[in-house]
């Protein structure tokens, strides 16, 4: 197998690098810029300007067909661009959810009118989208959602609550999964809509995080009116539509780049001291460094397998689950040991390399291990699809959602 760029890919890489060199500062080793999507209007403004610039240069929506405003490029070109962009300091990924998950869902399940109205403003950075799936009692088991939509002529009236909605506070539109029929099995009574986040009755309340930021929200719906024309897919087929979004989410997480890795840890181990000698000479540190290196190499080749599948037009299978389980833990372990090496400074946010880059990575790693499939859910996938073990016991298969709810209430 040849892991080098093909001549076309090498040319694309040079083009991407030239664009980045001309428009963004280079990232220094050991400095992972904050990519949080918080409440600062200036950050959103700079992210929008960056998106417009990327589009104009031909580096936005690389894999989308030209007919919908994309570049008609290959998944490998997308990966090459992401690898290059990770070497530069760029604004946070305000558009990751919209362009990575919501708009691809709209393109697959929406009408021509939906596409004409919404794809371009999302691509140019004028409109931001969020994903309204998770609820307090439905995360891994997203088909267990309770937010209800009831038909009222040409409209639907929505009541309920979502949680962990990244960027709801600055989003223009949201992709919303609701229950339209509680009297069928839980996966069968769902319907997908999109809505204007400024609709009457929508309230986004911030959730304060341990990192000090507030990227997420609880979103409450009180008698929110959504026209039936904003339905994606047929009534009761929301699960099929949601699977498109979730599949895109898995892939987006699978190709995440730009985290602090072995090289960054090595640089820190060389520059810090332990027992009055450079930490890199300490046997225990060298042992952990070797372990990080082995895991990183394993991840590298797992990603090559994912990319090979993508380049053949296939959907990567359980490799993306393996990649996420291992990289989430590696991110956390590497940042944790780095913070120990930094002594007292490691406990203070903003201290040390990259103004607290390891601390930020450590705080963010817990969320990474939950979002887009928790470690346990991904391990279930690996157990079933790779190891051929029996699937999870399903007690909710042959009952209606209403029966499940009444059994839950009696407990
Ligand atoms: C950074 C971040 C961003 C997010 N952004 C969004 C967003 O924009 N929109 C949105 O809709 N949601 C978002 N989420 C929510 C995310 O999708 C859920 O947190 C995730 O699906 C897990 O659901 P939960 O938090 O309800 O945990 P639960 O599903 O309740 O899980 C609790 C624990 O039980 C374990 N568990 C659950 N089921 C099983 C099982 N079958 N077998 C073994 N163990 C199991 C889990 O692994 C976990 O440890 C985000 C979350 C994070 C962390």
Coordinates of C-alpha atoms and ligand atoms in Angstrom, one line a residue:
X1 CA 0.0 0.0 0.0
X2 CA 1.3 3.5 -0.9
X3 CA 0.6 6.1 1.8
X4 CA 2.1 9.0 -0.1
X5 CA 0.0 11.6 -1.9
X6 CA -0.7 10.9 -5.6
X7 CA 0.6 13.7 -7.9
X8 CA -3.0 15.2 -7.9
X9 CA -3.2 15.1 -4.1
X10 CA 0.3 16.6 -3.8
X11 CA -0.7 19.5 -6.1
X12 CA -4.0 20.0 -4.1
X13 CA -2.0 20.0 -0.8
X14 CA 0.4 22.7 -2.2
X15 CA -2.6 24.8 -3.3
X16 CA -4.2 24.5 0.1
X17 CA -1.0 25.3 1.9
X18 CA -0.5 28.4 -0.3
X19 CA -4.0 29.6 0.5
X20 CA -3.5 29.0 4.3
X21 CA 0.0 30.6 4.3
X22 CA -1.5 33.7 2.7
X23 CA -4.5 34.0 5.0
X24 CA -3.7 32.6 8.5
X25 CA -0.9 32.5 11.0
X26 CA 1.0 29.2 11.4
X27 CA 0.4 27.2 14.6
X28 CA 3.4 26.8 16.8
X29 CA 4.2 23.3 18.1
X30 CA 2.6 22.7 21.5
X31 CA 0.0 25.3 21.0
X32 CA -3.5 24.2 20.2
X33 CA -5.6 27.3 19.6
X34 CA -8.9 27.4 21.4
X35 CA -11.5 26.1 19.0
X36 CA -14.5 26.7 21.3
X37 CA -17.6 28.1 20.0
X38 CA -18.7 30.5 22.7
X39 CA -20.7 33.7 23.1
X40 CA -18.3 36.2 21.7
X41 CA -19.9 38.0 18.7
X42 CA -16.4 38.9 17.4
X43 CA -15.5 35.2 17.2
X44 CA -18.7 34.4 15.2
X45 CA -17.9 37.4 12.9
X46 CA -14.4 36.1 12.2
X47 CA -15.6 32.6 11.7
X48 CA -18.2 33.9 9.1
X49 CA -15.5 35.9 7.3
X50 CA -13.2 32.8 7.2
X51 CA -15.9 30.6 5.8
X52 CA -16.6 33.2 3.0
X53 CA -12.8 33.3 2.2
X54 CA -12.6 29.5 2.1
X55 CA -15.5 29.3 -0.2
X56 CA -14.1 31.9 -2.6
X57 CA -10.8 30.0 -2.7
X58 CA -12.5 26.6 -3.4
X59 CA -11.9 25.0 0.0
X60 CA -15.4 24.9 1.4
X61 CA -17.7 21.9 0.9
X62 CA -14.9 20.2 -1.0
X63 CA -16.7 16.9 -1.5
X64 CA -20.2 18.3 -2.3
X65 CA -21.3 18.1 -5.9
X66 CA -20.9 21.3 -8.0
X67 CA -24.6 21.3 -8.6
X68 CA -25.3 22.2 -4.9
X69 CA -22.4 24.7 -4.7
X70 CA -19.6 22.4 -3.6
X71 CA -16.2 21.8 -5.3
X72 CA -17.0 18.3 -6.6
X73 CA -13.7 17.1 -5.0
X74 CA -12.8 13.8 -3.3
X75 CA -12.9 12.8 0.4
X76 CA -9.1 12.5 0.3
X77 CA -8.9 16.2 -0.8
X78 CA -11.1 17.1 2.1
X79 CA -8.8 15.2 4.5
X80 CA -5.7 16.8 2.9
X81 CA -7.2 20.3 3.4
X82 CA -8.1 19.4 7.1
X83 CA -4.6 18.2 7.7
X84 CA -3.1 21.4 6.3
X85 CA -5.6 23.7 8.1
X86 CA -4.8 22.0 11.4
X87 CA -1.2 23.5 11.1
X88 CA -2.7 27.1 11.1
X89 CA -4.6 29.2 13.6
X90 CA -8.1 29.6 12.2
X91 CA -11.5 30.6 13.8
X92 CA -13.5 28.0 15.6
X93 CA -15.7 25.5 13.7
X94 CA -19.0 27.5 13.9
X95 CA -20.1 25.8 10.6
X96 CA -19.1 22.2 11.4
X97 CA -22.5 21.1 12.5
X98 CA -24.4 22.9 9.8
X99 CA -22.2 22.1 6.8
X100 CA -21.1 18.7 8.2
X101 CA -24.4 17.4 9.3
X102 CA -27.6 19.5 8.8
X103 CA -27.2 20.7 5.2
X104 CA -26.1 17.3 3.9
X105 CA -29.4 16.0 5.6
X106 CA -31.4 18.7 3.9
X107 CA -29.8 18.0 0.5
X108 CA -30.6 14.3 0.8
X109 CA -34.2 14.6 2.2
X110 CA -35.4 18.1 1.4
X111 CA -37.1 19.5 -1.7
X112 CA -35.6 21.6 -4.5
X113 CA -37.0 24.7 -2.8
X114 CA -35.3 23.8 0.5
X115 CA -32.0 23.5 -1.3
X116 CA -32.4 26.7 -3.3
X117 CA -33.2 28.7 -0.2
X118 CA -30.8 27.2 2.4
X119 CA -27.6 25.7 0.9
X120 CA -26.0 28.8 -0.4
X121 CA -26.3 31.0 2.7
X122 CA -24.9 28.1 4.8
X123 CA -22.0 27.8 2.4
X124 CA -21.2 31.5 2.3
X125 CA -21.3 31.7 6.1
X126 CA -24.3 33.9 6.2
X127 CA -26.5 31.4 8.1
X128 CA -25.5 29.0 10.9
X129 CA -27.3 25.8 11.7
X130 CA -27.6 23.7 14.9
X131 CA -28.7 20.1 15.6
X132 CA -31.6 19.7 18.0
X133 CA -31.7 15.9 18.7
X134 CA -30.5 15.1 22.3
X135 CA -32.9 15.5 25.2
X136 CA -32.5 15.0 29.0
X137 CA -33.7 11.4 28.7
X138 CA -32.5 10.7 25.2
X139 CA -28.9 10.9 24.1
X140 CA -27.3 7.6 23.1
X141 CA -30.9 6.4 22.8
X142 CA -32.0 9.3 20.6
X143 CA -35.1 7.5 19.4
X144 CA -36.4 7.9 23.0
X145 CA -37.1 11.6 22.5
X146 CA -40.2 13.2 24.1
X147 CA -40.5 16.5 22.3
X148 CA -43.9 16.4 20.7
X149 CA -45.3 17.9 17.5
X150 CA -49.0 17.9 16.9
X151 CA -50.6 18.6 13.5
X152 CA -52.7 21.8 13.2
X153 CA -53.8 22.3 9.6
X154 CA -50.8 23.2 7.5
X155 CA -48.7 23.7 10.6
X156 CA -47.2 21.6 13.5
X157 CA -47.2 22.8 17.1
X158 CA -44.1 21.8 19.0
X159 CA -43.6 21.5 22.8
X160 CA -40.7 20.0 24.7
X161 CA -37.0 20.4 25.5
X162 CA -33.7 19.7 23.9
X163 CA -30.3 19.7 25.6
X164 CA -26.5 20.0 24.7
X165 CA -27.4 22.0 21.6
X166 CA -24.1 23.3 20.5
X167 CA -24.4 26.9 19.1
X168 CA -28.2 27.2 19.5
X169 CA -27.7 30.7 20.8
X170 CA -26.1 32.0 17.6
X171 CA -27.7 29.7 15.1
X172 CA -30.2 30.9 12.5
X173 CA -31.8 27.5 11.8
X174 CA -32.0 24.2 13.6
X175 CA -32.6 20.6 12.5
X176 CA -35.3 19.3 14.8
X177 CA -36.2 15.7 15.6
X178 CA -39.7 15.3 17.2
X179 CA -42.2 12.7 18.2
X180 CA -45.4 12.8 16.1
X181 CA -46.9 9.5 17.0
X182 CA -46.4 7.9 20.5
X183 CA -48.6 5.0 19.7
X184 CA -46.1 3.1 17.5
X185 CA -42.7 1.6 18.3
X186 CA -40.3 4.4 19.4
X187 CA -38.2 4.5 16.1
X188 CA -41.4 4.7 14.0
X189 CA -43.2 7.7 15.5
X190 CA -40.5 10.3 14.7
X191 CA -40.5 13.1 12.2
X192 CA -37.8 15.6 11.1
X193 CA -38.3 19.3 10.7
X194 CA -36.1 22.4 10.4
X195 CA -37.0 25.7 12.0
X196 CA -36.0 29.3 12.3
X197 CA -34.3 29.6 15.7
X198 CA -35.9 33.0 16.1
X199 CA -39.5 31.5 16.0
X200 CA -41.8 32.6 18.8
X201 CA -41.7 30.1 21.7
X202 CA -38.0 29.0 21.2
X203 CA -35.8 29.8 24.2
X204 CA -32.1 28.9 24.3
X205 CA -30.6 28.9 27.8
X206 CA -26.8 28.6 28.2
X207 CA -25.1 25.7 30.0
X208 CA -21.9 26.8 31.8
X209 CA -19.1 24.3 31.3
X210 CA -16.2 23.3 33.5
X211 CA -13.8 25.0 31.0
X212 CA -15.5 28.3 31.8
X213 CA -17.2 28.5 28.4
X214 CA -20.8 28.1 27.5
X215 CA -21.0 26.5 24.0
X216 CA -24.1 24.4 24.7
X217 CA -27.7 25.2 25.5
X218 CA -30.9 23.8 26.8
X219 CA -33.5 24.7 24.2
X220 CA -37.2 24.9 25.3
X221 CA -40.1 24.9 22.8
X222 CA -43.4 26.3 23.9
X223 CA -46.2 26.1 21.3
X224 CA -43.7 26.7 18.5
X225 CA -45.4 26.8 15.1
X226 CA -43.6 25.0 12.3
X227 CA -45.1 25.0 8.8
X228 CA -45.5 21.5 7.3
X229 CA -43.4 22.8 4.3
X230 CA -40.4 22.6 6.7
X231 CA -40.7 18.8 7.1
X232 CA -37.8 16.7 5.9
X233 CA -38.9 13.2 4.7
X234 CA -42.3 11.7 5.4
X235 CA -44.3 11.8 8.6
X236 CA -43.1 9.0 10.9
X237 CA -39.9 8.5 8.9
X238 CA -37.7 10.8 11.0
X239 CA -35.5 8.0 12.1
X240 CA -34.3 7.4 8.5
X241 CA -33.6 11.1 8.1
X242 CA -31.8 11.2 11.5
X243 CA -29.6 8.3 10.4
X244 CA -28.3 10.5 7.6
X245 CA -27.3 13.2 10.1
X246 CA -25.8 10.7 12.6
X247 CA -23.8 9.0 9.8
X248 CA -22.3 12.3 8.8
X249 CA -21.6 13.1 12.5
X250 CA -19.6 9.9 12.8
X251 CA -17.6 10.7 9.7
X252 CA -17.0 14.3 10.8
X253 CA -15.7 13.1 14.2
X254 CA -13.6 10.4 12.5
X255 CA -11.6 12.9 10.5
X256 CA -11.1 15.4 13.4
X257 CA -7.6 16.8 13.3
X258 CA -5.6 19.4 15.1
X259 CA -5.2 18.0 18.6
X260 CA -2.0 18.0 20.7
X261 CA -0.1 14.8 20.0
X262 CA 3.1 12.9 20.7
X263 CA 5.3 15.5 19.1
X264 CA 3.8 18.2 21.4
X265 CA 4.3 15.9 24.5
X266 CA 7.9 15.2 23.4
X267 CA 8.6 18.9 23.2
X268 CA 7.2 19.4 26.7
X269 CA 9.2 16.4 28.1
X270 CA 12.4 17.9 26.6
X271 CA 11.8 21.4 28.1
X272 CA 10.5 20.4 31.6
X273 CA 12.3 18.9 34.6
X274 CA 11.6 16.0 36.9
X275 CA 13.9 15.0 39.8
X276 CA 16.3 17.7 38.7
X277 CA 16.9 16.3 35.3
X278 CA 15.1 16.8 31.9
X279 CA 11.8 14.9 32.1
X280 CA 12.7 13.1 28.9
X281 CA 15.5 11.2 30.8
X282 CA 13.0 9.8 33.3
X283 CA 12.2 6.1 32.7
X284 CA 8.5 6.3 33.6
X285 CA 8.0 9.3 31.2
X286 CA 9.9 7.5 28.4
X287 CA 7.6 4.5 29.0
X288 CA 4.5 6.6 28.7
X289 CA 5.9 8.4 25.7
X290 CA 6.4 5.0 24.0
X291 CA 2.9 4.0 24.8
X292 CA 1.5 7.3 23.3
X293 CA 3.6 6.7 20.2
X294 CA 2.4 3.2 19.7
X295 CA -1.3 4.3 20.1
X296 CA -0.7 7.2 17.7
X297 CA 0.8 4.9 15.1
X298 CA -2.1 2.5 15.5
X299 CA -4.5 5.4 15.0
X300 CA -2.6 6.6 11.9
X301 CA -3.0 3.3 10.2
X302 CA -6.6 2.9 11.3
X303 CA -7.2 6.3 9.7
X304 CA -5.5 5.2 6.5
X305 CA -7.9 2.3 6.4
X306 CA -10.8 4.8 6.8
X307 CA -9.5 7.0 4.1
X308 CA -8.9 4.1 1.8
X309 CA -12.5 3.1 2.2
X310 CA -13.6 6.8 1.5
X311 CA -11.3 7.0 -1.6
X312 CA -13.0 3.9 -3.0
X313 CA -16.4 5.5 -2.5
X314 CA -17.2 3.2 0.4
X315 CA -18.5 4.2 3.9
X316 CA -15.9 3.4 6.5
X317 CA -17.2 0.7 8.9
X318 CA -16.2 0.2 12.5
X319 CA -12.7 1.8 11.9
X320 CA -14.3 5.2 12.7
X321 CA -15.5 3.8 16.0
X322 CA -12.1 2.3 16.8
X323 CA -10.5 5.7 15.8
X324 CA -12.7 7.7 18.1
X325 CA -12.5 5.4 21.2
X326 CA -8.7 5.3 21.0
X327 CA -8.1 8.9 20.1
X328 CA -10.5 10.3 22.8
X329 CA -8.6 8.4 25.6
X330 CA -5.2 9.3 24.1
X331 CA -6.1 13.0 24.0
X332 CA -7.1 12.9 27.6
X333 CA -4.2 10.7 28.9
X334 CA -1.6 12.8 27.0
X335 CA -3.0 16.1 28.2
X336 CA -3.3 14.8 31.8
X337 CA 0.4 13.6 32.0
X338 CA 1.5 16.9 30.4
X339 CA -0.3 18.8 33.1
X340 CA 1.4 16.7 35.7
X341 CA 4.8 17.5 34.1
X342 CA 4.0 21.2 34.3
X343 CA 3.7 21.0 38.1
X344 CA 1.5 23.7 39.7
X345 CA 1.2 25.6 36.4
X346 CA -0.7 22.5 35.0
X347 CA -3.5 23.2 37.4
X348 CA -4.0 26.8 36.2
X349 CA -5.9 27.5 33.0
X350 CA -4.0 29.7 30.6
X351 CA -0.6 28.6 31.9
X352 CA 2.2 26.8 30.1
X353 CA 2.6 26.0 26.3
X354 CA 0.1 27.6 24.0
X355 CA -1.4 29.6 26.9
X356 CA -2.9 26.5 28.5
X357 CA -3.3 24.3 25.4
X358 CA -2.9 21.1 27.4
X359 CA -5.4 22.2 30.0
X360 CA -7.9 23.1 27.3
X361 CA -7.4 19.7 25.6
X362 CA -7.9 17.9 28.9
X363 CA -11.1 19.7 29.7
X364 CA -12.4 19.2 26.2
X365 CA -11.5 15.5 25.9
X366 CA -14.3 14.4 28.3
X367 CA -16.8 16.0 25.9
X368 CA -15.1 14.4 22.9
X369 CA -15.5 11.0 24.5
X370 CA -19.3 11.6 24.7
X371 CA -20.3 13.6 21.6
X372 CA -21.0 11.6 18.4
X373 CA -21.2 8.3 20.3
X374 CA -19.9 7.6 23.8
X375 CA -17.0 5.2 24.4
X376 CA -19.5 2.5 25.6
X377 CA -21.7 2.8 22.6
X378 CA -18.7 2.7 20.2
X379 CA -17.4 -0.4 22.1
X380 CA -20.8 -2.0 21.6
X381 CA -20.4 -1.4 17.9
X382 CA -16.9 -2.8 17.8
X383 CA -18.1 -5.8 19.9
X384 CA -20.9 -6.6 17.5
X385 CA -19.4 -5.7 14.1
X386 CA -15.8 -6.6 14.6
X387 CA -15.8 -9.3 17.2
X388 CA -19.1 -10.8 16.2
X389 CA -20.5 -10.8 19.8
X390 CA -24.2 -10.9 20.5
X391 CA -26.1 -7.5 20.3
X392 CA -27.4 -5.6 23.3
X393 CA -30.6 -7.0 24.8
X394 CA -33.5 -4.9 23.4
X395 CA -36.6 -4.8 25.6
X396 CA -38.2 -1.9 23.7
X397 CA -38.6 -3.4 20.3
X398 CA -42.2 -4.7 20.3
X399 CA -43.9 -2.1 22.4
X400 CA -45.2 1.4 21.6
X401 CA -43.4 4.5 22.9
X402 CA -46.5 5.3 25.0
X403 CA -46.3 1.9 26.7
X404 CA -42.6 2.5 27.4
X405 CA -43.3 5.9 29.0
X406 CA -46.1 4.5 31.2
X407 CA -43.8 1.6 32.3
X408 CA -41.1 4.2 33.1
X409 CA -43.5 6.3 35.1
X410 CA -44.5 3.3 37.3
X411 CA -40.9 2.5 38.2
Ligands
LIG1 C1 -19.2 18.3 23.1 C2 -20.7 17.8 22.9 C3 -21.5 18.4 21.9 C4 -22.8 18.0 21.7 N1 -23.5 18.7 20.8 C5 -24.8 18.3 20.6 C6 -25.6 19.0 19.6 O1 -25.2 20.0 19.0 N2 -26.9 18.5 19.4 C7 -27.4 17.4 20.1 O2 -28.5 17.1 19.8 N3 -26.7 16.8 21.0 C8 -25.4 17.2 21.3 N4 -24.6 16.6 22.2 C9 -25.2 15.5 23.0 C10 -24.7 14.1 22.7 O3 -25.2 13.6 21.5 C11 -25.0 13.2 23.9 O4 -24.4 13.7 25.0 C12 -24.6 11.8 23.6 O5 -25.3 11.2 22.6 C13 -24.8 10.9 24.9 O6 -26.0 11.0 25.4 P1 -26.3 11.4 27.0 O7 -25.4 12.6 27.3 O8 -27.8 11.5 27.1 O9 -25.8 10.2 27.8 P2 -26.5 8.8 28.0 O10 -26.9 8.2 26.7 O11 -27.6 8.9 29.0 O12 -25.4 7.9 28.5 C14 -25.0 7.9 29.9 C15 -24.0 6.8 30.1 O13 -24.5 5.5 29.8 C16 -23.8 4.8 28.9 N5 -24.7 4.1 28.0 C17 -25.8 4.5 27.4 N6 -26.4 3.5 26.7 C18 -25.6 2.5 26.8 C19 -25.6 1.1 26.2 N7 -26.6 0.7 25.4 N8 -24.6 0.3 26.5 C20 -23.6 0.7 27.4 N9 -23.5 1.9 27.9 C21 -24.5 2.8 27.6 C22 -23.1 5.9 28.1 O14 -21.9 5.5 27.4 C23 -22.8 6.9 29.2 O15 -21.6 6.6 29.8 C24 -23.3 17.0 22.5 C25 -22.5 16.4 23.5 C26 -21.3 16.8 23.7 C27 -20.4 16.2 24.8

